[in-house]
């Protein structure tokens, strides 16, 4: 059974940094897209970033929401089935529950980790 376990959320002041981690258990997923969505109170869930491994290209391709470009960085460690989201220069509007996902069929989701950016 596939399970995604997230960690790294918390309370941080504006301008601060956090790193989220998500490990997938129950298989090897190095060829699958992994990424992060977030959902703020009263808003729909939105894609934050994802990472796609292109073996022939010799590397990974990353995609980011416009609102986080230049501040967030997604990376993965395939040996550990883990994806990371480094979040820098956090803003109040980044406050949300962040969900890790694994793009298999069916898609799997983590339970979410809360990120609160506030003074």
Short mmCIF file of N, CA and C in Angstrom, two decimals:
data_model
loop_
_atom_site.label_atom_id
_atom_site.label_comp_id
_atom_site.label_asym_id
_atom_site.label_seq_id
_atom_site.Cartn_x
_atom_site.Cartn_y
_atom_site.Cartn_z
N UNK A 1 0.85 -1.19 0.00
CA UNK A 1 0.00 0.00 0.00
C UNK A 1 0.88 1.24 0.00
N UNK A 2 0.55 2.19 -0.86
CA UNK A 2 1.34 3.40 -0.97
C UNK A 2 0.93 4.39 0.12
N UNK A 3 1.92 5.00 0.73
CA UNK A 3 1.67 6.00 1.76
C UNK A 3 2.66 7.13 1.60
N UNK A 4 2.17 8.36 1.68
CA UNK A 4 3.02 9.54 1.62
C UNK A 4 3.05 10.18 3.00
N UNK A 5 4.25 10.43 3.50
CA UNK A 5 4.41 11.01 4.83
C UNK A 5 5.14 12.34 4.70
N UNK A 6 4.49 13.40 5.14
CA UNK A 6 5.05 14.75 5.03
C UNK A 6 5.58 15.21 6.38
N UNK A 7 6.53 16.14 6.33
CA UNK A 7 7.03 16.77 7.54
C UNK A 7 7.60 18.14 7.18
N UNK A 8 7.80 18.96 8.20
CA UNK A 8 8.50 20.22 8.00
C UNK A 8 7.66 21.47 8.11
N UNK A 9 6.36 21.34 8.27
CA UNK A 9 5.54 22.53 8.40
C UNK A 9 5.74 23.19 9.75
N UNK A 10 5.13 24.36 9.91
CA UNK A 10 5.23 25.07 11.17
C UNK A 10 4.92 26.53 11.03
N UNK A 11 5.27 27.26 12.08
CA UNK A 11 5.06 28.71 12.12
C UNK A 11 6.37 29.43 11.83
N UNK A 12 6.31 30.38 10.93
CA UNK A 12 7.51 31.13 10.58
C UNK A 12 7.12 32.58 10.34
N UNK A 13 8.05 33.49 10.60
CA UNK A 13 7.79 34.90 10.36
C UNK A 13 7.94 35.24 8.89
N UNK A 14 7.29 36.29 8.44
CA UNK A 14 7.49 36.72 7.04
C UNK A 14 8.96 36.93 6.74
N UNK A 15 9.37 36.46 5.57
CA UNK A 15 10.77 36.53 5.19
C UNK A 15 11.58 35.32 5.60
N UNK A 16 10.99 34.45 6.40
CA UNK A 16 11.70 33.27 6.86
C UNK A 16 11.65 32.13 5.87
N UNK A 17 12.19 30.99 6.28
CA UNK A 17 12.30 29.82 5.42
C UNK A 17 11.82 28.57 6.13
N UNK A 18 11.33 27.64 5.35
CA UNK A 18 10.98 26.30 5.82
C UNK A 18 11.31 25.31 4.72
N UNK A 19 11.56 24.07 5.11
CA UNK A 19 11.73 23.00 4.13
C UNK A 19 10.77 21.88 4.45
N UNK A 20 9.94 21.56 3.47
CA UNK A 20 9.01 20.45 3.60
C UNK A 20 9.62 19.20 2.97
N UNK A 21 9.32 18.06 3.57
CA UNK A 21 9.76 16.78 3.03
C UNK A 21 8.56 15.86 2.88
N UNK A 22 8.64 14.99 1.89
CA UNK A 22 7.58 14.01 1.68
C UNK A 22 8.22 12.73 1.18
N UNK A 23 8.01 11.66 1.93
CA UNK A 23 8.56 10.36 1.56
C UNK A 23 7.44 9.40 1.16
N UNK A 24 7.61 8.74 0.05
CA UNK A 24 6.64 7.76 -0.42
C UNK A 24 7.08 6.36 -0.03
N UNK A 25 6.19 5.65 0.61
CA UNK A 25 6.44 4.27 1.03
C UNK A 25 5.54 3.33 0.23
N UNK A 26 6.06 2.11 -0.01
CA UNK A 26 5.24 1.12 -0.69
C UNK A 26 5.62 0.86 -2.12
N UNK A 27 6.81 1.30 -2.52
CA UNK A 27 7.25 1.03 -3.87
C UNK A 27 8.39 1.93 -4.26
N UNK A 28 8.76 1.88 -5.53
CA UNK A 28 9.79 2.73 -6.07
C UNK A 28 9.14 3.66 -7.08
N UNK A 29 9.35 4.95 -6.92
CA UNK A 29 8.58 5.91 -7.71
C UNK A 29 9.47 6.92 -8.42
N UNK A 30 10.67 6.51 -8.76
CA UNK A 30 11.62 7.46 -9.35
C UNK A 30 11.17 7.99 -10.71
N UNK A 31 10.31 7.26 -11.41
CA UNK A 31 9.86 7.70 -12.72
C UNK A 31 8.53 8.44 -12.68
N UNK A 32 7.98 8.60 -11.49
CA UNK A 32 6.68 9.27 -11.36
C UNK A 32 6.85 10.73 -10.97
N UNK A 33 5.90 11.53 -11.44
CA UNK A 33 5.87 12.92 -11.02
C UNK A 33 5.50 12.99 -9.54
N UNK A 34 6.21 13.83 -8.82
CA UNK A 34 5.86 14.14 -7.44
C UNK A 34 5.79 15.65 -7.30
N UNK A 35 5.03 16.09 -6.34
CA UNK A 35 4.93 17.54 -6.19
C UNK A 35 4.12 17.94 -4.98
N UNK A 36 3.80 19.22 -4.95
CA UNK A 36 3.10 19.81 -3.82
C UNK A 36 1.94 20.69 -4.30
N UNK A 37 0.82 20.53 -3.63
CA UNK A 37 -0.29 21.45 -3.74
C UNK A 37 -0.43 22.15 -2.40
N UNK A 38 -1.21 23.22 -2.38
CA UNK A 38 -1.54 23.86 -1.11
C UNK A 38 -2.99 24.35 -1.16
N UNK A 39 -3.55 24.45 0.03
CA UNK A 39 -4.91 24.96 0.14
C UNK A 39 -4.99 25.91 1.32
N UNK A 40 -5.27 27.15 0.99
CA UNK A 40 -5.44 28.17 2.02
C UNK A 40 -6.91 28.21 2.45
N UNK A 41 -7.18 28.74 3.64
CA UNK A 41 -8.56 28.80 4.12
C UNK A 41 -9.46 29.53 3.14
N UNK A 42 -10.57 28.89 2.78
CA UNK A 42 -11.53 29.51 1.89
C UNK A 42 -11.15 29.52 0.43
N UNK A 43 -10.04 28.86 0.08
CA UNK A 43 -9.59 28.85 -1.30
C UNK A 43 -9.49 27.43 -1.82
N UNK A 44 -9.43 27.31 -3.14
CA UNK A 44 -9.28 26.00 -3.75
C UNK A 44 -7.82 25.53 -3.66
N UNK A 45 -7.66 24.23 -3.74
CA UNK A 45 -6.32 23.67 -3.74
C UNK A 45 -5.62 24.08 -5.04
N UNK A 46 -4.36 24.49 -4.92
CA UNK A 46 -3.61 24.92 -6.10
C UNK A 46 -2.26 24.23 -6.15
N UNK A 47 -1.78 24.01 -7.37
CA UNK A 47 -0.47 23.40 -7.56
C UNK A 47 0.61 24.41 -7.19
N UNK A 48 1.55 24.00 -6.37
CA UNK A 48 2.68 24.84 -6.00
C UNK A 48 3.88 24.53 -6.87
N UNK A 49 4.23 23.25 -6.95
CA UNK A 49 5.40 22.85 -7.73
C UNK A 49 5.36 21.35 -7.96
N UNK A 50 5.96 20.93 -9.06
CA UNK A 50 6.16 19.50 -9.25
C UNK A 50 7.48 19.24 -9.95
N UNK A 51 7.87 17.99 -9.93
CA UNK A 51 9.17 17.62 -10.49
C UNK A 51 9.00 16.33 -11.26
N UNK A 52 9.52 16.34 -12.47
CA UNK A 52 9.35 15.23 -13.40
C UNK A 52 10.73 14.75 -13.81
N UNK A 53 10.93 13.45 -13.75
CA UNK A 53 12.24 12.92 -14.10
C UNK A 53 12.24 12.49 -15.55
N UNK A 54 13.14 13.07 -16.32
CA UNK A 54 13.33 12.67 -17.71
C UNK A 54 14.68 11.98 -17.81
N UNK A 55 14.64 10.67 -17.81
CA UNK A 55 15.87 9.88 -17.79
C UNK A 55 16.71 10.17 -19.02
N UNK A 56 16.06 10.25 -20.20
CA UNK A 56 16.82 10.46 -21.42
C UNK A 56 17.47 11.82 -21.44
N UNK A 57 16.83 12.78 -20.80
CA UNK A 57 17.40 14.13 -20.75
C UNK A 57 18.46 14.25 -19.69
N UNK A 58 18.55 13.22 -18.86
CA UNK A 58 19.61 13.22 -17.85
C UNK A 58 19.34 14.09 -16.66
N UNK A 59 18.08 14.44 -16.44
CA UNK A 59 17.81 15.28 -15.29
C UNK A 59 16.33 15.40 -15.03
N UNK A 60 15.98 16.35 -14.17
CA UNK A 60 14.60 16.58 -13.79
C UNK A 60 14.10 17.89 -14.36
N UNK A 61 12.81 17.92 -14.62
CA UNK A 61 12.14 19.15 -15.02
C UNK A 61 11.24 19.59 -13.89
N UNK A 62 11.29 20.88 -13.57
CA UNK A 62 10.48 21.40 -12.49
C UNK A 62 9.48 22.42 -13.00
N UNK A 63 8.36 22.51 -12.32
CA UNK A 63 7.33 23.50 -12.65
C UNK A 63 6.88 24.18 -11.37
N UNK A 64 6.62 25.47 -11.45
CA UNK A 64 6.24 26.25 -10.28
C UNK A 64 5.05 27.14 -10.59
N UNK A 65 4.25 27.36 -9.57
CA UNK A 65 3.22 28.40 -9.68
C UNK A 65 3.92 29.75 -9.78
N UNK A 66 3.32 30.67 -10.51
CA UNK A 66 3.94 31.98 -10.67
C UNK A 66 4.17 32.66 -9.33
N UNK A 67 3.28 32.42 -8.39
CA UNK A 67 3.36 33.10 -7.10
C UNK A 67 4.56 32.68 -6.25
N UNK A 68 5.18 31.54 -6.59
CA UNK A 68 6.31 31.06 -5.78
C UNK A 68 7.62 31.02 -6.55
N UNK A 69 7.59 31.34 -7.84
CA UNK A 69 8.82 31.30 -8.64
C UNK A 69 9.86 32.24 -8.05
N UNK A 70 11.09 31.73 -7.95
CA UNK A 70 12.18 32.52 -7.39
C UNK A 70 12.29 32.44 -5.89
N UNK A 71 11.27 31.87 -5.24
CA UNK A 71 11.30 31.75 -3.77
C UNK A 71 11.30 30.30 -3.31
N UNK A 72 10.62 29.45 -4.05
CA UNK A 72 10.53 28.03 -3.69
C UNK A 72 11.36 27.19 -4.64
N UNK A 73 11.91 26.10 -4.11
CA UNK A 73 12.67 25.17 -4.94
C UNK A 73 12.25 23.75 -4.59
N UNK A 74 11.91 22.99 -5.62
CA UNK A 74 11.55 21.60 -5.42
C UNK A 74 12.70 20.72 -5.87
N UNK A 75 12.92 19.64 -5.14
CA UNK A 75 13.99 18.70 -5.48
C UNK A 75 13.57 17.32 -5.00
N UNK A 76 14.25 16.30 -5.53
CA UNK A 76 13.89 14.95 -5.11
C UNK A 76 15.14 14.11 -4.94
N UNK A 77 15.02 13.14 -4.05
CA UNK A 77 16.07 12.14 -3.84
C UNK A 77 15.42 10.80 -4.18
N UNK A 78 15.70 10.30 -5.38
CA UNK A 78 15.03 9.09 -5.83
C UNK A 78 15.41 7.87 -5.01
N UNK A 79 16.61 7.85 -4.48
CA UNK A 79 17.04 6.71 -3.66
C UNK A 79 16.21 6.62 -2.39
N UNK A 80 15.70 7.76 -1.95
CA UNK A 80 14.91 7.80 -0.71
C UNK A 80 13.41 7.95 -0.98
N UNK A 81 13.03 7.98 -2.27
CA UNK A 81 11.61 8.22 -2.62
C UNK A 81 11.07 9.46 -1.95
N UNK A 82 11.89 10.49 -1.90
CA UNK A 82 11.54 11.70 -1.15
C UNK A 82 11.60 12.93 -2.04
N UNK A 83 10.62 13.80 -1.86
CA UNK A 83 10.61 15.09 -2.55
C UNK A 83 10.64 16.19 -1.48
N UNK A 84 11.36 17.25 -1.79
CA UNK A 84 11.53 18.36 -0.87
C UNK A 84 10.98 19.64 -1.48
N UNK A 85 10.54 20.53 -0.62
CA UNK A 85 10.15 21.85 -1.06
C UNK A 85 10.82 22.86 -0.14
N UNK A 86 11.84 23.53 -0.67
CA UNK A 86 12.52 24.58 0.08
C UNK A 86 11.78 25.88 -0.17
N UNK A 87 11.31 26.49 0.89
CA UNK A 87 10.52 27.71 0.78
C UNK A 87 11.26 28.85 1.46
N UNK A 88 11.65 29.84 0.68
CA UNK A 88 12.37 31.00 1.19
C UNK A 88 11.54 32.26 1.01
N UNK A 89 11.91 33.28 1.77
CA UNK A 89 11.21 34.57 1.69
C UNK A 89 9.70 34.38 1.77
N UNK A 90 9.28 33.65 2.78
CA UNK A 90 7.87 33.33 2.92
C UNK A 90 7.04 34.57 3.19
N UNK A 91 5.83 34.55 2.66
CA UNK A 91 4.90 35.66 2.81
C UNK A 91 3.64 35.18 3.50
N UNK A 92 2.88 36.10 4.04
CA UNK A 92 1.64 35.74 4.72
C UNK A 92 0.71 34.94 3.80
N UNK A 93 0.72 35.28 2.52
CA UNK A 93 -0.16 34.59 1.57
C UNK A 93 0.28 33.17 1.25
N UNK A 94 1.43 32.75 1.76
CA UNK A 94 1.86 31.37 1.62
C UNK A 94 1.24 30.48 2.69
N UNK A 95 0.57 31.07 3.65
CA UNK A 95 -0.08 30.30 4.70
C UNK A 95 -1.12 29.37 4.10
N UNK A 96 -0.95 28.07 4.38
CA UNK A 96 -1.85 27.06 3.80
C UNK A 96 -1.47 25.70 4.36
N UNK A 97 -2.32 24.74 4.07
CA UNK A 97 -1.95 23.34 4.28
C UNK A 97 -1.32 22.86 2.98
N UNK A 98 -0.14 22.31 3.09
CA UNK A 98 0.61 21.83 1.92
C UNK A 98 0.48 20.32 1.84
N UNK A 99 0.10 19.86 0.65
CA UNK A 99 -0.12 18.44 0.41
C UNK A 99 0.88 17.93 -0.63
N UNK A 100 1.52 16.86 -0.29
CA UNK A 100 2.39 16.17 -1.23
C UNK A 100 1.53 15.23 -2.08
N UNK A 101 1.92 15.04 -3.34
CA UNK A 101 1.20 14.07 -4.16
C UNK A 101 2.17 13.27 -5.01
N UNK A 102 1.69 12.09 -5.38
CA UNK A 102 2.44 11.17 -6.24
C UNK A 102 1.55 10.86 -7.43
N UNK A 103 2.03 11.17 -8.60
CA UNK A 103 1.20 11.05 -9.80
C UNK A 103 1.22 9.65 -10.38
N UNK A 104 0.73 8.72 -9.60
CA UNK A 104 0.47 7.38 -10.11
C UNK A 104 -1.02 7.30 -10.44
N UNK A 105 -1.47 6.14 -10.89
CA UNK A 105 -2.89 5.91 -11.16
C UNK A 105 -3.40 4.79 -10.28
N UNK A 106 -4.09 5.09 -9.23
CA UNK A 106 -4.64 6.39 -8.84
C UNK A 106 -3.56 7.31 -8.23
N UNK A 107 -3.90 8.59 -8.16
CA UNK A 107 -2.99 9.54 -7.53
C UNK A 107 -3.07 9.37 -6.01
N UNK A 108 -1.91 9.48 -5.37
CA UNK A 108 -1.86 9.40 -3.92
C UNK A 108 -1.52 10.77 -3.33
N UNK A 109 -2.06 10.99 -2.14
CA UNK A 109 -1.87 12.26 -1.44
C UNK A 109 -1.39 12.02 -0.02
N UNK A 110 -0.58 12.96 0.46
CA UNK A 110 -0.25 12.97 1.87
C UNK A 110 -1.39 13.59 2.65
N UNK A 111 -1.27 13.56 3.97
CA UNK A 111 -2.33 14.09 4.83
C UNK A 111 -2.27 15.60 4.96
N UNK A 112 -1.14 16.18 4.57
CA UNK A 112 -1.00 17.62 4.63
C UNK A 112 -0.19 18.08 5.83
N UNK A 113 0.52 19.18 5.64
CA UNK A 113 1.28 19.79 6.73
C UNK A 113 1.00 21.29 6.69
N UNK A 114 0.73 21.86 7.85
CA UNK A 114 0.33 23.27 7.93
C UNK A 114 1.54 24.18 7.97
N UNK A 115 1.52 25.18 7.10
CA UNK A 115 2.52 26.24 7.09
C UNK A 115 1.82 27.54 7.42
N UNK A 116 2.28 28.18 8.48
CA UNK A 116 1.70 29.46 8.90
C UNK A 116 2.79 30.52 8.87
N UNK A 117 2.54 31.57 8.10
CA UNK A 117 3.50 32.67 8.00
C UNK A 117 2.86 33.88 8.68
N UNK A 118 3.41 34.24 9.81
CA UNK A 118 2.79 35.30 10.59
C UNK A 118 3.78 35.87 11.59
N UNK A 119 3.53 37.13 11.97
CA UNK A 119 4.33 37.74 13.03
C UNK A 119 3.74 37.39 14.40
#
